[in-house]
Coordinates of C-alpha atoms in Angstrom, one line a residue:
Chain A
M296 CA -20.3 -4.2 -9.2
N297 CA -21.7 -4.8 -5.6
I298 CA -20.8 -8.4 -3.5
N299 CA -24.4 -9.3 -4.0
Q300 CA -23.9 -9.5 -8.1
L301 CA -20.4 -11.1 -7.3
Q302 CA -22.8 -13.9 -5.6
K303 CA -25.0 -13.9 -8.6
K304 CA -22.2 -14.5 -11.0
I305 CA -20.3 -17.2 -7.9
I306 CA -23.8 -19.4 -8.3
D307 CA -24.4 -18.8 -12.3
K308 CA -21.5 -19.9 -12.6
K309 CA -20.8 -22.5 -9.9
S310 CA -17.3 -21.2 -8.4
P311 CA -16.4 -19.5 -6.0
V312 CA -12.9 -19.1 -7.8
V313 CA -10.4 -15.7 -7.8
V314 CA -7.9 -16.0 -10.1
G315 CA -5.2 -13.9 -9.3
L316 CA -3.1 -12.1 -12.4
D317 CA 0.6 -11.9 -11.3
P318 CA 1.8 -12.0 -14.1
R319 CA 5.5 -12.3 -14.2
L320 CA 7.5 -11.4 -17.1
E321 CA 10.7 -14.2 -16.8
K322 CA 7.6 -16.3 -16.8
I323 CA 6.1 -15.0 -19.8
P324 CA 7.0 -16.3 -23.1
D325 CA 8.6 -14.8 -25.7
E326 CA 6.5 -14.9 -28.0
Y327 CA 4.1 -11.9 -25.9
K328 CA 7.4 -10.2 -25.5
K329 CA 8.0 -9.7 -29.5
D330 CA 7.8 -5.9 -29.7
G331 CA 10.1 -5.2 -26.3
K332 CA 7.0 -3.5 -24.4
I333 CA 6.7 -4.1 -21.1
S334 CA 2.7 -3.0 -20.7
K335 CA 1.7 -4.9 -24.2
A336 CA 3.8 -8.5 -22.9
L337 CA 1.4 -7.9 -19.0
F338 CA -1.7 -7.5 -20.9
D339 CA -1.8 -9.7 -23.7
F340 CA -0.9 -12.3 -21.4
N341 CA -3.1 -11.4 -19.2
K342 CA -5.9 -11.5 -21.8
D343 CA -5.4 -15.0 -22.8
V344 CA -5.7 -16.1 -19.3
I345 CA -8.8 -14.1 -18.5
D346 CA -10.1 -15.1 -22.3
G347 CA -9.4 -19.0 -21.1
I348 CA -11.8 -18.8 -18.0
Y349 CA -14.3 -15.3 -17.8
E350 CA -16.8 -18.5 -18.4
I351 CA -15.9 -20.7 -15.6
A352 CA -14.6 -18.4 -12.8
P353 CA -16.9 -15.1 -11.7
A354 CA -14.0 -12.7 -10.9
V355 CA -9.9 -11.7 -11.1
K356 CA -7.5 -10.1 -8.7
L357 CA -4.9 -8.3 -9.3
Q358 CA -1.6 -7.5 -7.2
I359 CA -0.8 -4.5 -7.7
A360 CA 2.5 -5.1 -6.8
F361 CA 3.6 -6.8 -10.0
Y362 CA 2.8 -4.2 -12.0
E363 CA 4.6 -1.4 -10.2
K364 CA 7.4 -3.5 -10.6
Y365 CA 7.1 -1.8 -14.2
G366 CA 7.0 1.2 -13.2
I367 CA 3.9 3.2 -15.4
E368 CA 4.2 0.7 -18.4
G369 CA 3.1 -1.7 -15.5
L370 CA 0.5 0.2 -14.3
K371 CA -0.8 0.3 -17.9
A372 CA -0.6 -3.1 -18.0
Y373 CA -2.9 -3.0 -14.6
S374 CA -5.2 -0.6 -16.1
D375 CA -5.7 -1.9 -19.6
T376 CA -6.4 -5.3 -17.5
K377 CA -9.4 -4.5 -14.8
K378 CA -10.4 -2.7 -18.2
Y379 CA -11.1 -6.2 -20.3
A380 CA -12.0 -8.3 -17.3
K381 CA -14.5 -5.2 -16.5
E382 CA -15.6 -6.0 -20.9
K383 CA -15.4 -9.6 -20.3
G384 CA -18.1 -9.7 -17.1
L385 CA -15.7 -10.0 -14.4
F386 CA -15.8 -8.6 -10.9
V387 CA -12.6 -7.5 -10.3
I388 CA -10.3 -7.1 -6.9
G389 CA -7.7 -4.9 -7.1
D390 CA -5.3 -6.7 -4.3
I391 CA -3.4 -3.0 -3.2
K392 CA -3.6 -3.7 0.2
R393 CA -3.8 0.3 1.1
G394 CA -4.6 1.8 3.8
D395 CA -2.9 5.5 5.4
I396 CA -4.6 8.3 7.5
G397 CA -7.6 10.6 6.8
S398 CA -7.4 12.5 3.7
T399 CA -4.9 10.0 2.2
S400 CA -7.5 7.1 2.6
Q401 CA -9.9 9.0 0.9
A402 CA -7.6 9.7 -2.2
Y403 CA -6.5 5.9 -2.3
S404 CA -10.1 5.4 -2.4
N405 CA -11.2 8.2 -5.2
G406 CA -8.9 6.5 -6.9
H407 CA -8.7 2.5 -6.9
L408 CA -12.6 1.8 -5.8
G409 CA -13.9 6.1 -7.7
N410 CA -13.2 8.5 -10.1
V411 CA -11.9 11.7 -10.4
V412 CA -12.7 14.2 -13.2
Y413 CA -10.8 17.0 -14.3
N414 CA -11.6 19.3 -16.8
G415 CA -15.0 17.1 -18.6
I416 CA -13.1 13.8 -19.1
K417 CA -12.9 11.3 -16.8
V418 CA -10.2 9.6 -15.0
D419 CA -10.2 6.1 -14.1
D420 CA -7.1 4.4 -14.9
F421 CA -7.3 2.2 -11.5
E422 CA -11.1 2.1 -10.8
V423 CA -11.9 -2.0 -9.7
D424 CA -14.5 -2.6 -7.7
N425 CA -13.0 -3.6 -4.9
V426 CA -10.0 -3.2 -3.2
T427 CA -7.1 -5.0 -0.5
V428 CA -6.7 -2.7 3.1
N429 CA -4.2 -2.4 5.8
P430 CA -6.1 -2.3 8.7
Y431 CA -2.7 -1.5 10.9
L432 CA -3.3 2.3 11.2
G433 CA -7.3 1.6 12.6
E434 CA -10.6 2.3 11.9
D435 CA -10.5 5.8 10.7
C436 CA -8.5 4.6 7.9
I437 CA -10.9 2.2 6.8
N438 CA -13.6 4.7 7.5
E439 CA -12.2 6.9 4.7
F440 CA -13.2 4.2 1.8
I441 CA -17.2 3.5 3.2
E442 CA -17.9 6.8 1.6
D443 CA -17.0 5.6 -2.1
I444 CA -18.6 2.3 -1.1
D445 CA -21.6 3.9 -1.2
K446 CA -21.7 6.3 -3.3
Y447 CA -20.6 3.8 -6.5
D448 CA -21.6 0.5 -4.8
K449 CA -18.8 -1.2 -4.4
S450 CA -17.1 -3.0 -1.7
I451 CA -13.6 -3.9 0.0
F452 CA -11.8 -6.5 1.8
V453 CA -9.9 -6.0 4.9
L454 CA -6.3 -8.2 6.1
V455 CA -7.9 -10.0 8.9
K456 CA -5.8 -13.1 8.9
T457 CA -3.1 -13.0 5.9
S458 CA -1.4 -16.0 4.7
N459 CA 1.9 -16.1 5.2
K460 CA 3.6 -17.3 8.2
S461 CA 4.9 -14.0 10.1
S462 CA 0.8 -13.0 10.0
K463 CA 1.3 -14.1 13.6
Q464 CA 3.8 -11.8 14.4
I465 CA 1.2 -9.3 14.8
Q466 CA -2.3 -10.2 14.2
D467 CA -1.7 -13.2 16.6
I468 CA -1.2 -11.3 19.6
K469 CA -4.1 -11.7 22.3
K470 CA -4.9 -9.6 25.0
D471 CA -7.9 -9.9 27.7
D472 CA -8.3 -13.4 25.3
V473 CA -8.8 -11.2 22.2
T474 CA -6.1 -11.7 19.1
I475 CA -5.6 -8.2 17.0
Y476 CA -7.4 -10.3 14.2
E477 CA -10.2 -10.7 16.1
R478 CA -10.5 -7.2 17.6
V479 CA -9.9 -6.0 12.9
A480 CA -12.9 -9.1 12.9
G481 CA -15.1 -6.7 15.2
I482 CA -14.3 -3.9 13.3
V483 CA -15.6 -5.4 10.3
N484 CA -18.2 -6.2 11.9
V485 CA -19.5 -2.7 13.1
M486 CA -19.0 -1.3 9.1
N487 CA -21.0 -4.2 7.9
S488 CA -23.9 -4.0 10.4
K489 CA -25.1 -0.5 8.9
Y490 CA -26.3 -3.0 5.9
D491 CA -29.7 -4.6 5.6
E492 CA -28.4 -6.3 3.1
N493 CA -27.3 -10.6 4.1
Y494 CA -23.3 -10.2 3.3
G495 CA -22.4 -6.3 3.8
P496 CA -19.8 -4.6 1.5
V497 CA -16.9 -5.1 3.9
G498 CA -15.4 -8.2 3.4
A499 CA -12.1 -10.2 5.2
V500 CA -9.3 -11.8 3.7
V501 CA -7.8 -15.3 5.8
G502 CA -5.8 -16.7 4.9
A503 CA -6.4 -20.8 3.5
T504 CA -3.1 -21.6 5.1
Y505 CA -4.5 -20.8 9.2
P506 CA -7.7 -23.7 9.2
S507 CA -8.4 -23.3 12.8
E508 CA -8.7 -19.2 12.7
M509 CA -10.8 -20.0 9.4
I510 CA -13.5 -21.8 11.4
S511 CA -13.7 -19.7 14.4
L512 CA -13.7 -16.4 12.3
R513 CA -16.0 -17.3 10.0
K514 CA -18.1 -18.1 12.6
Q515 CA -17.3 -14.2 14.0
M516 CA -18.1 -12.6 10.9
K517 CA -21.4 -13.9 9.4
N518 CA -22.2 -11.3 7.3
A519 CA -19.2 -10.8 5.6
Y520 CA -17.7 -12.6 2.2
F521 CA -14.2 -13.7 2.9
L522 CA -11.6 -13.5 0.2
V523 CA -9.2 -16.5 0.4
P524 CA -5.4 -16.8 -0.4
G525 CA -3.1 -19.2 0.0
Y526 CA -4.6 -21.9 -2.1
G527 CA -2.1 -23.9 -4.5
A528 CA 1.1 -22.6 -4.1
Q529 CA 1.3 -21.7 -0.6
G530 CA 0.3 -24.7 0.8
G531 CA -3.7 -24.4 1.0
G532 CA -5.9 -27.0 -0.2
A533 CA -9.4 -28.0 -0.6
K534 CA -10.4 -29.2 2.5
D535 CA -8.7 -26.2 3.8
V536 CA -10.9 -24.0 1.9
V537 CA -14.4 -25.2 3.2
N538 CA -14.3 -23.7 6.2
A539 CA -14.5 -20.3 4.4
F540 CA -18.0 -20.9 3.3
N541 CA -21.3 -20.3 5.3
E542 CA -23.5 -23.3 5.9
D543 CA -25.2 -22.3 2.8
G544 CA -22.1 -22.8 0.7
L545 CA -22.0 -19.3 -0.1
G546 CA -19.6 -16.4 1.7
A547 CA -16.2 -17.2 -0.1
I548 CA -14.0 -16.7 -2.7
V549 CA -10.6 -18.3 -3.5
N550 CA -7.6 -17.1 -5.2
S551 CA -5.3 -19.1 -7.1
S552 CA -2.4 -16.9 -9.1
R553 CA 0.1 -19.4 -9.7
G554 CA -1.2 -22.6 -10.0
I555 CA -3.7 -21.2 -12.8
I556 CA -2.0 -18.8 -14.8
F557 CA 1.4 -20.7 -15.4
N558 CA -0.9 -24.2 -15.4
Y559 CA 0.6 -23.9 -19.3
E560 CA 4.0 -24.7 -18.0
K561 CA 2.9 -27.6 -16.5
I562 CA 0.5 -29.4 -18.9
G563 CA 2.1 -27.9 -22.3
S564 CA -0.7 -26.1 -23.5
T565 CA -1.2 -22.5 -24.5
V566 CA -2.1 -20.0 -21.8
K567 CA -5.3 -20.0 -22.6
E568 CA -5.8 -23.6 -22.0
G569 CA -4.0 -24.1 -19.2
A570 CA -5.8 -21.5 -17.7
K571 CA -9.0 -22.4 -18.3
Q572 CA -7.6 -26.2 -17.5
A573 CA -6.5 -24.8 -13.4
V574 CA -10.1 -23.3 -13.1
L575 CA -12.1 -26.2 -14.2
E576 CA -10.1 -28.6 -11.9
M577 CA -9.9 -25.8 -9.1
N578 CA -14.1 -26.0 -9.4
K579 CA -14.4 -29.5 -8.9
K580 CA -11.8 -30.1 -6.0
I581 CA -14.0 -27.0 -4.3
N582 CA -17.4 -28.4 -4.7
A583 CA -16.2 -31.8 -4.4
E584 CA -15.4 -30.7 -0.6
L585 CA -18.2 -28.9 -0.3
E586 CA -20.7 -31.3 -1.1
K587 CA -18.8 -33.4 1.1
A588 CA -18.9 -31.0 3.7
N589 CA -23.1 -31.1 3.2
K590 CA -22.3 -27.2 2.2
I591 CA -23.0 -26.9 -1.6
Y592 CA -25.2 -24.4 -2.5
W593 CA -25.7 -25.5 -7.0
K594 CA -26.5 -29.4 -6.4
Chain B
M9 CA 21.5 7.6 -1.2
N10 CA 21.4 6.1 2.4
I11 CA 20.7 7.1 5.6
N12 CA 24.0 8.7 6.1
Q13 CA 23.9 10.6 3.0
L14 CA 20.8 11.6 4.3
Q15 CA 22.5 12.6 7.7
K16 CA 25.0 14.6 5.9
K17 CA 22.4 17.1 4.3
I18 CA 20.9 18.0 7.6
I19 CA 24.2 18.8 9.2
D20 CA 24.9 20.5 6.2
K21 CA 21.3 22.6 5.6
K22 CA 20.9 22.7 9.7
S23 CA 17.7 21.2 9.3
P24 CA 15.8 18.0 9.7
V25 CA 12.8 19.1 8.0
V26 CA 11.1 17.3 5.2
V27 CA 8.9 18.9 2.8
G28 CA 5.5 17.0 1.9
L29 CA 4.7 17.3 -1.6
D30 CA 1.3 16.2 -1.5
P31 CA -0.8 18.0 -3.9
R32 CA -4.3 18.6 -4.3
L33 CA -5.6 19.5 -8.0
E34 CA -8.0 21.6 -6.2
K35 CA -5.5 23.7 -4.3
I36 CA -3.4 24.0 -6.7
P37 CA -3.7 27.9 -8.6
D38 CA -5.5 28.1 -11.9
E39 CA -2.3 28.9 -13.4
Y40 CA -0.8 25.3 -13.4
K41 CA -3.7 24.5 -15.3
K42 CA -3.8 26.5 -18.8
D43 CA -3.4 23.1 -20.8
G44 CA -6.1 20.8 -19.1
K45 CA -3.1 18.3 -18.3
I46 CA -3.3 16.9 -14.6
S47 CA 0.7 15.5 -15.0
K48 CA 1.6 19.1 -16.2
A49 CA -0.3 20.8 -12.7
L50 CA 1.0 18.9 -10.7
F51 CA 4.7 18.3 -11.8
D52 CA 4.7 21.9 -12.5
F53 CA 3.4 23.2 -8.9
N54 CA 6.4 20.5 -7.2
K55 CA 9.2 22.1 -9.2
D56 CA 8.1 25.5 -7.7
V57 CA 8.0 24.1 -4.3
I58 CA 10.6 22.0 -4.9
D59 CA 12.4 25.2 -6.4
G60 CA 11.7 27.2 -3.1
I61 CA 12.8 24.2 -0.8
Y62 CA 15.9 22.9 -2.2
E63 CA 18.6 24.8 -0.6
I64 CA 17.5 25.2 3.1
A65 CA 15.5 21.5 3.4
P66 CA 17.9 17.6 3.2
A67 CA 14.3 15.8 1.7
V68 CA 11.1 15.4 0.2
K69 CA 8.3 13.0 0.6
L70 CA 5.7 12.3 -2.2
Q71 CA 2.9 11.0 -0.5
I72 CA 1.9 7.9 -3.4
A73 CA -1.9 8.3 -3.0
F74 CA -2.0 12.3 -4.0
Y75 CA -0.6 10.7 -7.7
E76 CA -2.9 7.1 -7.4
K77 CA -5.5 8.8 -7.6
Y78 CA -5.3 11.1 -11.0
G79 CA -4.0 7.1 -12.3
I80 CA -1.4 7.3 -14.8
E81 CA -1.3 10.7 -15.3
G82 CA -1.0 11.3 -11.9
L83 CA 2.0 8.5 -11.5
K84 CA 3.7 10.5 -14.5
A85 CA 4.1 13.2 -12.0
Y86 CA 4.9 11.5 -9.2
S87 CA 7.6 10.0 -11.6
D88 CA 9.0 13.3 -12.8
T89 CA 8.8 14.8 -9.5
K90 CA 11.1 12.7 -7.5
K91 CA 13.3 12.6 -11.0
Y92 CA 13.7 16.2 -10.5
A93 CA 14.0 16.3 -6.6
K94 CA 16.9 14.3 -7.1
E95 CA 18.5 16.6 -9.8
K96 CA 18.1 19.4 -7.1
G97 CA 19.8 16.7 -4.7
L98 CA 17.1 16.0 -2.1
F99 CA 16.9 12.8 -0.1
V100 CA 14.0 11.2 -1.8
I101 CA 11.4 10.0 0.5
G102 CA 7.7 7.5 -1.3
D103 CA 5.5 7.4 1.0
I104 CA 3.8 4.3 0.0
K105 CA 3.0 1.9 2.8
R106 CA 3.2 -0.9 0.7
G107 CA 4.1 -4.4 2.9
D108 CA 2.3 -7.7 1.4
I109 CA 3.7 -11.5 1.6
G110 CA 7.0 -12.5 0.8
S111 CA 7.3 -12.6 -3.3
T112 CA 4.7 -9.9 -3.5
S113 CA 6.4 -7.8 -1.3
Q114 CA 9.6 -7.9 -3.2
A115 CA 8.0 -7.1 -6.1
Y116 CA 7.3 -3.3 -4.4
S117 CA 10.7 -3.7 -2.9
N118 CA 12.1 -4.1 -6.7
G119 CA 10.0 -1.1 -8.6
H120 CA 10.2 1.1 -5.7
L121 CA 13.8 1.1 -4.1
G122 CA 15.3 -0.5 -7.0
N123 CA 14.5 -0.9 -11.0
V124 CA 14.4 -3.4 -13.9
V125 CA 15.8 -4.2 -17.0
Y126 CA 14.1 -5.2 -19.5
N127 CA 15.5 -5.2 -23.1
G128 CA 18.4 -3.6 -22.6
I129 CA 16.1 -0.6 -21.0
K130 CA 16.1 0.9 -17.5
V131 CA 13.0 1.1 -15.5
D132 CA 13.6 3.2 -12.9
D133 CA 9.8 5.4 -12.7
F134 CA 9.6 5.0 -9.0
E135 CA 12.8 4.3 -7.6
V136 CA 13.4 6.4 -4.4
D137 CA 15.7 6.7 -1.7
N138 CA 13.6 5.1 0.6
V139 CA 10.2 4.1 1.2
T140 CA 7.9 3.4 4.3
V141 CA 6.6 -0.4 4.9
N142 CA 3.4 -1.0 6.9
P143 CA 4.0 -4.3 9.2
Y144 CA 0.6 -5.6 10.0
L145 CA 2.2 -8.9 8.1
G146 CA 5.4 -9.4 10.1
E147 CA 9.1 -9.5 9.3
D148 CA 9.0 -11.6 6.5
C149 CA 7.6 -9.0 4.3
I150 CA 9.7 -6.5 5.9
N151 CA 12.7 -8.5 5.0
E152 CA 12.5 -8.6 1.5
F153 CA 13.0 -4.7 1.4
I154 CA 16.6 -5.9 2.8
E155 CA 17.7 -7.3 -0.6
D156 CA 17.2 -4.5 -2.2
I157 CA 18.8 -1.9 0.7
D158 CA 22.2 -4.2 0.6
K159 CA 22.1 -3.9 -3.3
Y160 CA 20.8 -0.3 -3.8
D161 CA 22.2 1.3 -0.5
K162 CA 18.7 2.3 0.4
S163 CA 16.4 2.4 3.6
I164 CA 13.6 2.0 4.0
F165 CA 11.2 3.1 7.7
V166 CA 9.0 0.8 9.1
L167 CA 5.1 2.0 10.6
V168 CA 5.7 1.9 14.3
K169 CA 3.2 4.2 15.6
T170 CA 1.5 6.1 13.7
S171 CA 0.2 10.3 13.6
N172 CA -3.9 9.6 13.7
K173 CA -6.2 8.9 15.9
S174 CA -7.5 5.2 15.5
S175 CA -3.6 4.0 15.0
K176 CA -4.7 3.1 19.3
Q177 CA -7.3 0.7 17.8
I178 CA -4.2 -1.6 17.2
Q179 CA -0.7 -0.5 17.7
D180 CA -1.6 0.5 21.6
I181 CA -2.7 -3.5 22.6
K182 CA -0.4 -4.5 25.4
K183 CA 0.1 -7.6 25.9
D184 CA 2.8 -8.9 28.6
D185 CA 3.8 -5.3 29.1
V186 CA 4.5 -4.8 25.5
T187 CA 2.2 -3.2 23.3
I188 CA 2.0 -3.9 19.6
Y189 CA 4.7 -0.8 18.3
E190 CA 6.8 -2.1 20.9
R191 CA 6.8 -5.3 19.5
V192 CA 7.2 -3.8 15.7
A193 CA 9.6 -1.4 17.0
G194 CA 12.0 -4.3 18.5
I195 CA 11.6 -6.0 14.8
V196 CA 13.4 -3.0 13.1
N197 CA 16.0 -3.3 16.4
V198 CA 16.8 -7.2 14.9
M199 CA 17.1 -6.0 11.0
N200 CA 19.3 -2.5 12.2
S201 CA 22.1 -5.1 14.8
K202 CA 23.5 -6.2 11.8
Y203 CA 24.6 -3.1 10.0
D204 CA 27.6 -1.3 11.4
E205 CA 26.8 2.3 11.3
N206 CA 25.5 4.6 13.8
Y207 CA 22.0 4.6 12.2
G208 CA 20.7 1.8 10.0
P209 CA 18.8 1.4 6.9
V210 CA 15.8 0.2 9.4
G211 CA 13.8 3.3 10.2
A212 CA 10.8 4.0 12.3
V213 CA 7.7 6.0 11.4
V214 CA 6.8 8.1 15.1
G215 CA 3.9 10.2 14.7
A216 CA 3.9 14.1 16.7
T217 CA 1.0 13.5 17.7
Y218 CA 2.0 11.3 20.2
P219 CA 4.9 12.5 22.5
S220 CA 5.1 10.1 25.7
E221 CA 5.1 7.3 23.0
M222 CA 7.6 8.9 21.3
I223 CA 10.2 9.3 24.2
S224 CA 10.0 5.8 25.3
L225 CA 10.4 4.5 21.3
R226 CA 13.1 7.0 20.7
K227 CA 15.0 5.3 23.8
Q228 CA 14.0 1.4 22.5
M229 CA 15.7 2.2 19.0
K230 CA 18.7 4.3 19.3
N231 CA 19.9 3.4 15.5
A232 CA 16.9 3.7 13.7
Y233 CA 16.2 7.3 12.0
F234 CA 12.8 8.3 13.5
L235 CA 10.0 10.0 10.3
V236 CA 7.7 12.0 11.7
P237 CA 4.0 12.9 10.9
G238 CA 2.0 15.2 12.2
Y239 CA 4.2 18.0 12.6
G240 CA 1.4 20.9 11.3
A241 CA -1.8 20.6 10.3
Q242 CA -2.4 17.9 12.1
G243 CA -1.2 19.4 16.0
G244 CA 1.9 18.3 16.3
G245 CA 4.4 21.4 17.4
A246 CA 8.4 22.0 17.5
K247 CA 7.7 21.3 21.2
D248 CA 6.6 17.5 20.3
V249 CA 9.2 16.4 18.3
V250 CA 11.8 17.4 19.5
N251 CA 11.3 14.2 21.4
A252 CA 12.2 12.4 18.3
F253 CA 15.7 13.6 18.4
N254 CA 18.8 11.6 19.6
E255 CA 21.1 13.1 22.5
D256 CA 23.1 14.7 20.4
G257 CA 20.7 16.2 17.9
L258 CA 20.5 14.4 15.5
G259 CA 18.1 10.8 14.7
A260 CA 14.8 12.4 13.0
I261 CA 13.4 13.9 10.5
V262 CA 10.2 16.1 10.8
N263 CA 7.6 16.1 7.6
S264 CA 5.2 19.1 7.5
S265 CA 2.6 18.7 4.1
R266 CA 0.4 21.1 3.9
G267 CA 1.4 23.9 6.3
I268 CA 4.4 24.4 4.2
I269 CA 2.8 23.6 -0.3
F270 CA -0.1 25.9 0.5
N271 CA 1.7 28.0 2.7
Y272 CA 1.8 31.0 -0.3
E273 CA -2.3 31.1 0.3
K274 CA -1.8 32.1 3.9
I275 CA 1.1 34.7 2.7
G276 CA 0.1 36.1 -0.2
S277 CA 2.6 34.7 -1.9
T278 CA 3.3 33.0 -4.9
V279 CA 4.2 29.1 -4.8
K280 CA 8.0 28.8 -4.2
E281 CA 8.3 31.7 -1.9
G282 CA 5.7 30.4 0.4
A283 CA 7.0 27.5 0.5
K284 CA 10.7 28.8 1.2
Q285 CA 9.4 31.1 4.0
A286 CA 7.7 28.2 5.5
V287 CA 10.4 25.6 6.0
L288 CA 12.5 28.5 7.0
E289 CA 10.1 29.0 10.2
M290 CA 10.1 25.4 10.8
N291 CA 14.0 25.2 11.4
K292 CA 14.0 28.5 13.5
K293 CA 11.2 26.3 15.2
I294 CA 12.5 23.8 15.6
N295 CA 16.4 24.3 16.2
A296 CA 14.7 27.1 18.7
E297 CA 12.9 23.4 20.5
L298 CA 16.6 21.1 20.0
E299 CA 18.9 23.9 21.9
K300 CA 16.6 25.1 24.8
A301 CA 16.9 20.8 24.9
N302 CA 20.2 20.8 24.7
K303 CA 20.3 19.0 21.7
I304 CA 21.4 20.8 18.9
Y305 CA 24.3 19.1 16.9
W306 CA 24.9 22.0 14.7
K307 CA 25.9 25.1 17.2

């Protein structure tokens, strides 16, 4: 599924919300752990979250670290979850933050954006619609993903300005009046320039926790979709994320993880119902702020 | 195994060579592929390489991208390979280049430097002695690894100056006379400062392809072990890597992947013999250059 197909889902569902599937075993209710298998506990929990949200949100994001933590069993859950999310029509983002030198970046791309055929069998355990990419090694490493973007009709989000506190340390260093994150934004623009679509396949991660950087980056990268982390648990609010959207009310998706998947604890409901209520609430809040800013697409 | 134990192995074997286990299915001889299973082909090939080198090299480095490319089966081979390398007494580096915000970095750290106990069973599929870490998100992300470094007596290598061409694009940006890679080197120094050992557990990745940067970084980070990629196939030679060592002839390990594991093609031997000959040759070349520079430890 490409960025334009994602956009169609956003419009159909009137929702720019990405549900972050970052399960933590210690927060998953015991009823999911009865048979003692990690992969089943993680997947069954995710399945209930997906069942609660697939009709009202366009996308999910799987933070692979929370699966890698549990080894092979954890990654089986990653693979099962992304397959189930696809079946339910969701756009699936693998939040993998990979990036390496030439042929190594290509191997990551082949495994996560594409697939490998071996002995006539397709290996697509980790194939998703979109992955996040770390730019510290420069553009040759990001470029390795472009071949698979074109071949499989996929997309990526490049880390531009991350939501954490110490993102300033490297990303905000300014030389000749240009910060590192603006340089990365420049690489994103160059990569998108070869595509005709309104939004190119190279998106940007821009944290909700830095509102003024968000405003300037939105202007700088008109043709890039933004993936906005930092909403909710990390401190970003609906007002902050409005600046991630273009004037037409499109161009951004907003992620929330803990606030959605663990909402059942807060409201004392099932996992499914908790996730559903959290997304409905988040849709409402963001849409209200978009309306106030005169940026609503689906009036 | 910690950095000092690695150093003991380096001295015992008179070798600072790291064997990069980056298998590519298309370059693995057919005899390894008879039963059609990816995990078996990758592991059996790696096993022969390890059998050829474990007495003459102190460490192996597994580039996880070449395993992730093949999904769950690929990562089974990653897990089996690192276990076998441990059995053979090798220091094992997971070249994973991870790095993320707080709790997510911690999850990576738990999975790759430590282990998880669930229902009384230890999950340590990916636990290795050392992993590489990407610093684009700043020090709070690197700090998340420190707890497990201390708990499990492990170490990390932070990407400082990578060996690829476009590493200049972000890493070389200089403000107030300090480049980004020097800023990252400064973070490495601060993290090592709390440890008493001659070499702290926070090492640095510095590419062999940038000799002058290597010289200045060696001076800047006296207490950090260097992991030096870029030898051989990427263009760095034995002369270039000598500058990665401190005056006492220690403080660096040099990685070669393709030049060792695929040497059987070049010399028309078995995989095991090819790897062995390549390491012997590399040991000889690097030791000769260290001797010339009056930096040899094991005279």
